[in-house]
Amino acid sequence: GENVEQHPSTLSVQEGDSAVIKCTYSDSASNYFPWYKQELGKRPQLIIDIRSNVGEKKDQRIAVTLNKTAKHFSLHITETQPEDSAVYFCAASTQDPPSSNTGKLIFGQGTTLQVKP
Amino acid sequence: NAGVTQTPKFQVLKTGQSMTLQCAQDMNHEYMSWYRQDPGMGLRLIHYSVGAGITDQGEVPNGYNVSRSTTEDFPLRLLSAAPSQTSVYFCASSSTGGVGGQPQHFGDGTRLSIL
C-alpha cells in the first residue's frame, strides 16, 4: 500500500523567510497530492493540491511542486507570516479500484511550522 | 450548509465499552472516510466508503466497524474500547471525479478517551 513520509517534523523560521516542507510517496500509481493546514484544536483544511499531470501549482504565497520520477512533492511558503504557524500535512491518493476516480488518501506525519515575529 | 457534522465532540469511555461516533454530511458527497489523529503520527485512515452500501478498510481498521446505509451518514463503531483507541477522530467527505480524488471536507473531530 501507499506510504507517505514527511520532513521535517518541526520547522522554525523568521517572519518574512521562506519555508519548505517535503514529502515522498511509495506508490507510483498515486495521482492526487493535497496539502492541509491544521491550526491548534481545529480541523484540517485544504490549502493547495496538485494532480499528477501538473508539475507545479501556485496560489499567492503558496506553491507546490511535484516530481513523479523521484516520487516526491514539496510545499513552498514565501514571505511567511505569524498566522502561517500551524501543522501542515501532505497526502497522496491512489485510485481504488484502478478504474475509478476515488481512492485512499494517505497522510504524512505532519510538520509543525513556527513563524517567529 | 452545515458541511460535515460529528457528534459527540468529547467522550470518555471505560475499557470494554462500545460506542458509535456519528458523522453526517449535507453536501451529497459520495466519498466519506474516518481518520484518527495521534501525536507525531499524522492522520491515519481507518475506513472509507465510495457510496451508500460500499465500505472498505484503510490503514488501521482493527477494532472499528462502519456501515453506509445512506449517502449522508457514515457512523464509526468501537466494538470493545481499548486504551490504544484514545485519539482524536475526524470524519471527512468529498465529491468524486477528477484524477485520484477531490478535496476532503473535515468535521470538527471527536476527542475520545478510553480509561
Short mmCIF file of C-alpha atoms in Angstrom, two decimals:
data_model
loop_
_atom_site.label_atom_id
_atom_site.label_comp_id
_atom_site.label_asym_id
_atom_site.label_seq_id
_atom_site.Cartn_x
_atom_site.Cartn_y
_atom_site.Cartn_z
CA GLY A 1 0.00 0.00 0.00
CA GLU A 2 0.86 3.66 -0.14
CA ASN A 3 3.31 5.15 2.36
CA VAL A 4 3.92 8.89 2.71
CA GLU A 5 6.95 10.27 4.52
CA GLN A 6 7.08 13.96 5.51
CA HIS A 7 10.06 16.07 6.59
CA PRO A 8 10.93 17.94 8.68
CA SER A 9 8.71 17.20 11.67
CA THR A 10 9.26 20.73 13.03
CA LEU A 11 10.34 23.90 11.25
CA SER A 12 11.03 27.31 12.75
CA VAL A 13 11.53 30.38 10.54
CA GLN A 14 11.67 34.13 10.96
CA GLU A 15 8.77 36.18 9.69
CA GLY A 16 9.35 37.03 6.04
CA ASP A 17 11.54 34.00 5.34
CA SER A 18 10.51 31.07 3.16
CA ALA A 19 9.51 27.62 4.42
CA VAL A 20 9.78 24.33 2.53
CA ILE A 21 8.20 21.02 3.54
CA LYS A 22 8.98 17.85 1.62
CA CYS A 23 7.09 14.59 1.17
CA THR A 24 7.89 11.33 -0.54
CA TYR A 25 5.43 8.63 -1.54
CA SER A 26 5.87 4.97 -2.38
CA ASP A 27 3.08 4.10 -4.82
CA SER A 28 3.88 5.21 -8.36
CA ALA A 29 0.14 5.00 -9.15
CA SER A 30 -0.61 7.92 -6.80
CA ASN A 31 -2.05 10.80 -8.76
CA TYR A 32 -3.51 13.38 -6.37
CA PHE A 33 -1.43 15.29 -3.81
CA PRO A 34 -3.17 17.73 -1.44
CA TRP A 35 -1.74 19.79 1.40
CA TYR A 36 -3.71 20.57 4.55
CA LYS A 37 -3.18 23.14 7.30
CA GLN A 38 -4.36 22.44 10.81
CA GLU A 39 -4.42 25.12 13.48
CA LEU A 40 -4.39 24.09 17.12
CA GLY A 41 -7.64 22.39 18.10
CA LYS A 42 -9.16 22.85 14.66
CA ARG A 43 -10.00 20.68 11.70
CA PRO A 44 -7.53 20.18 8.82
CA GLN A 45 -8.26 22.48 5.90
CA LEU A 46 -7.07 22.18 2.31
CA ILE A 47 -4.65 24.90 1.26
CA ILE A 48 -3.49 23.64 -2.14
CA ASP A 49 -3.48 20.46 -4.20
CA ILE A 50 -1.82 19.16 -7.35
CA ARG A 51 -2.58 16.34 -9.73
CA SER A 52 -0.10 14.06 -11.44
CA ASN A 53 -0.49 15.72 -14.83
CA VAL A 54 0.89 19.02 -13.45
CA GLY A 55 4.43 19.74 -12.25
CA GLU A 56 3.84 22.93 -10.30
CA LYS A 57 0.96 24.97 -8.94
CA LYS A 58 0.96 28.34 -7.22
CA ASP A 59 -1.59 30.25 -5.18
CA GLN A 60 -0.34 33.62 -3.92
CA ARG A 61 2.38 32.86 -1.31
CA ILE A 62 1.93 29.09 -1.52
CA ALA A 63 3.28 26.76 -4.19
CA VAL A 64 3.53 23.02 -4.61
CA THR A 65 5.95 21.13 -6.87
CA LEU A 66 5.70 17.50 -7.94
CA ASN A 67 8.47 15.23 -9.22
CA LYS A 68 6.82 12.00 -10.34
CA THR A 69 10.07 10.34 -11.32
CA ALA A 70 11.53 10.79 -7.85
CA LYS A 71 8.12 10.33 -6.19
CA HIS A 72 8.33 13.44 -4.09
CA PHE A 73 6.42 16.70 -3.76
CA SER A 74 7.05 19.85 -1.78
CA LEU A 75 5.18 22.78 -0.26
CA HIS A 76 6.77 26.21 -0.52
CA ILE A 77 5.54 29.16 1.56
CA THR A 78 7.11 32.53 0.79
CA GLU A 79 7.08 35.69 2.91
CA THR A 80 5.90 33.75 5.95
CA GLN A 81 3.66 35.46 8.48
CA PRO A 82 2.87 34.55 12.12
CA GLU A 83 -0.58 33.34 11.04
CA ASP A 84 1.13 30.67 8.92
CA SER A 85 2.10 28.94 12.20
CA ALA A 86 0.26 25.60 12.21
CA VAL A 87 0.70 21.91 11.48
CA TYR A 88 0.90 21.08 7.77
CA PHE A 89 0.06 17.68 6.33
CA CYS A 90 0.81 16.30 2.89
CA ALA A 91 -1.19 13.43 1.45
CA ALA A 92 -1.24 11.14 -1.58
CA SER A 93 -4.15 9.37 -3.18
CA THR A 94 -4.34 6.33 -5.39
CA GLN A 95 -7.34 5.29 -7.42
CA ASP A 96 -9.08 2.37 -5.77
CA PRO A 97 -10.23 0.46 -7.77
CA PRO A 98 -7.83 1.50 -10.55
CA SER A 99 -10.58 2.40 -12.99
CA SER A 100 -12.40 4.69 -10.55
CA ASN A 101 -11.94 8.32 -9.65
CA THR A 102 -11.86 7.72 -5.92
CA GLY A 103 -9.27 6.13 -3.67
CA LYS A 104 -7.50 6.02 -0.35
CA LEU A 105 -5.99 9.30 0.80
CA ILE A 106 -2.89 8.58 2.90
CA PHE A 107 -1.33 11.35 5.01
CA GLY A 108 2.20 12.15 6.05
CA GLN A 109 3.12 12.56 9.72
CA GLY A 110 2.82 16.34 9.72
CA THR A 111 5.18 19.33 10.08
CA THR A 112 4.79 21.87 12.86
CA LEU A 113 5.69 25.27 11.41
CA GLN A 114 6.51 28.11 13.77
CA VAL A 115 6.91 31.60 12.33
CA LYS A 116 8.68 33.93 14.75
CA PRO A 117 7.72 37.63 14.59
CA ASN B 1 -24.82 24.37 4.80
CA ALA B 2 -23.53 22.60 7.91
CA GLY B 3 -20.86 20.66 5.97
CA VAL B 4 -19.60 17.66 7.94
CA THR B 5 -21.07 17.27 11.42
CA GLN B 6 -19.56 14.97 14.02
CA THR B 7 -21.09 14.02 17.35
CA PRO B 8 -20.18 13.87 20.14
CA LYS B 9 -17.31 16.37 20.40
CA PHE B 10 -15.90 14.73 23.54
CA GLN B 11 -16.38 11.30 25.07
CA VAL B 12 -14.83 9.31 27.90
CA LEU B 13 -15.28 5.54 27.91
CA LYS B 14 -14.20 2.69 30.09
CA THR B 15 -12.22 -0.20 28.64
CA GLY B 16 -14.58 -2.73 27.08
CA GLN B 17 -17.45 -0.34 26.45
CA SER B 18 -18.84 0.13 22.98
CA MET B 19 -19.99 3.29 21.29
CA THR B 20 -20.77 4.87 17.94
CA LEU B 21 -19.25 8.08 16.62
CA GLN B 22 -21.69 9.83 14.35
CA CYS B 23 -20.84 11.60 11.09
CA ALA B 24 -23.26 13.32 8.76
CA GLN B 25 -22.73 15.50 5.69
CA ASP B 26 -25.22 17.60 3.77
CA MET B 27 -23.20 18.15 0.58
CA ASN B 28 -24.40 15.00 -1.23
CA HIS B 29 -20.83 13.71 -1.25
CA GLU B 30 -20.32 10.13 -2.35
CA TYR B 31 -16.96 9.62 -0.65
CA MET B 32 -16.67 9.53 3.15
CA SER B 33 -13.86 8.44 5.44
CA TRP B 34 -12.75 8.18 9.04
CA TYR B 35 -9.30 9.12 10.33
CA ARG B 36 -7.68 9.01 13.72
CA GLN B 37 -5.07 11.57 14.72
CA ASP B 38 -2.37 10.78 17.24
CA PRO B 39 0.64 12.97 18.13
CA GLY B 40 3.51 12.53 15.69
CA MET B 41 1.58 10.07 13.51
CA GLY B 42 -0.48 12.32 11.33
CA LEU B 43 -3.93 11.29 10.17
CA ARG B 44 -4.37 7.56 9.69
CA LEU B 45 -7.20 6.18 7.59
CA ILE B 46 -9.50 3.77 9.45
CA HIS B 47 -12.30 3.03 6.97
CA TYR B 48 -13.73 4.69 3.92
CA SER B 49 -16.78 4.49 1.67
CA VAL B 50 -17.21 5.38 -2.00
CA GLY B 51 -21.00 5.35 -1.81
CA ALA B 52 -24.02 4.00 0.03
CA GLY B 53 -23.67 0.30 0.69
CA ILE B 54 -19.93 0.24 -0.07
CA THR B 55 -17.18 0.35 2.57
CA ASP B 56 -13.55 -0.68 2.68
CA GLN B 57 -10.66 -0.82 5.12
CA GLY B 58 -7.98 1.81 5.48
CA GLU B 59 -4.60 1.62 7.24
CA VAL B 60 -5.78 0.89 10.79
CA PRO B 61 -9.22 -0.83 10.66
CA ASN B 62 -8.88 -3.26 13.57
CA GLY B 63 -11.32 -2.65 16.41
CA TYR B 64 -13.63 -0.48 14.31
CA ASN B 65 -16.73 -1.18 12.21
CA VAL B 66 -18.52 1.04 9.72
CA SER B 67 -21.64 0.91 7.59
CA ARG B 68 -23.07 3.26 4.96
CA SER B 69 -26.82 2.87 4.62
CA THR B 70 -27.40 6.41 3.30
CA THR B 71 -25.33 8.94 1.38
CA GLU B 72 -25.46 11.37 4.31
CA ASP B 73 -24.36 9.22 7.25
CA PHE B 74 -21.22 7.23 7.99
CA PRO B 75 -21.07 6.09 11.64
CA LEU B 76 -17.96 4.56 13.18
CA ARG B 77 -18.45 1.87 15.82
CA LEU B 78 -15.99 0.86 18.51
CA LEU B 79 -16.92 -2.68 19.46
CA SER B 80 -14.91 -3.03 22.69
CA ALA B 81 -12.97 0.11 23.54
CA ALA B 82 -9.27 -0.19 24.41
CA PRO B 83 -6.89 2.49 25.80
CA SER B 84 -4.97 2.33 22.48
CA GLN B 85 -8.05 3.82 20.82
CA THR B 86 -7.70 7.05 22.75
CA SER B 87 -7.38 9.61 19.96
CA VAL B 88 -9.00 12.42 18.04
CA TYR B 89 -11.28 11.07 15.32
CA PHE B 90 -12.04 13.01 12.16
CA CYS B 91 -14.70 12.27 9.60
CA ALA B 92 -14.27 13.66 6.09
CA SER B 93 -16.24 13.72 2.86
CA SER B 94 -15.62 14.66 -0.74
CA SER B 95 -17.27 14.58 -4.10
CA THR B 96 -15.96 12.16 -6.70
CA GLY B 97 -14.46 12.99 -10.03
CA GLY B 98 -11.10 14.16 -11.24
CA VAL B 99 -7.87 12.26 -11.28
CA GLY B 100 -7.29 10.45 -7.99
CA GLY B 101 -9.57 12.40 -5.72
CA GLN B 102 -11.15 15.62 -4.59
CA PRO B 103 -10.56 17.92 -1.62
CA GLN B 104 -11.67 16.42 1.65
CA HIS B 105 -14.04 18.38 3.90
CA PHE B 106 -13.34 17.53 7.53
CA GLY B 107 -15.63 17.64 10.53
CA ASP B 108 -14.55 19.27 13.80
CA GLY B 109 -13.45 15.97 15.30
CA THR B 110 -14.36 13.82 18.30
CA ARG B 111 -11.92 13.65 21.22
CA LEU B 112 -12.19 10.15 22.68
CA SER B 113 -10.53 8.99 25.88
CA ILE B 114 -10.56 5.36 26.96
CA LEU B 115 -9.79 4.73 30.63
#
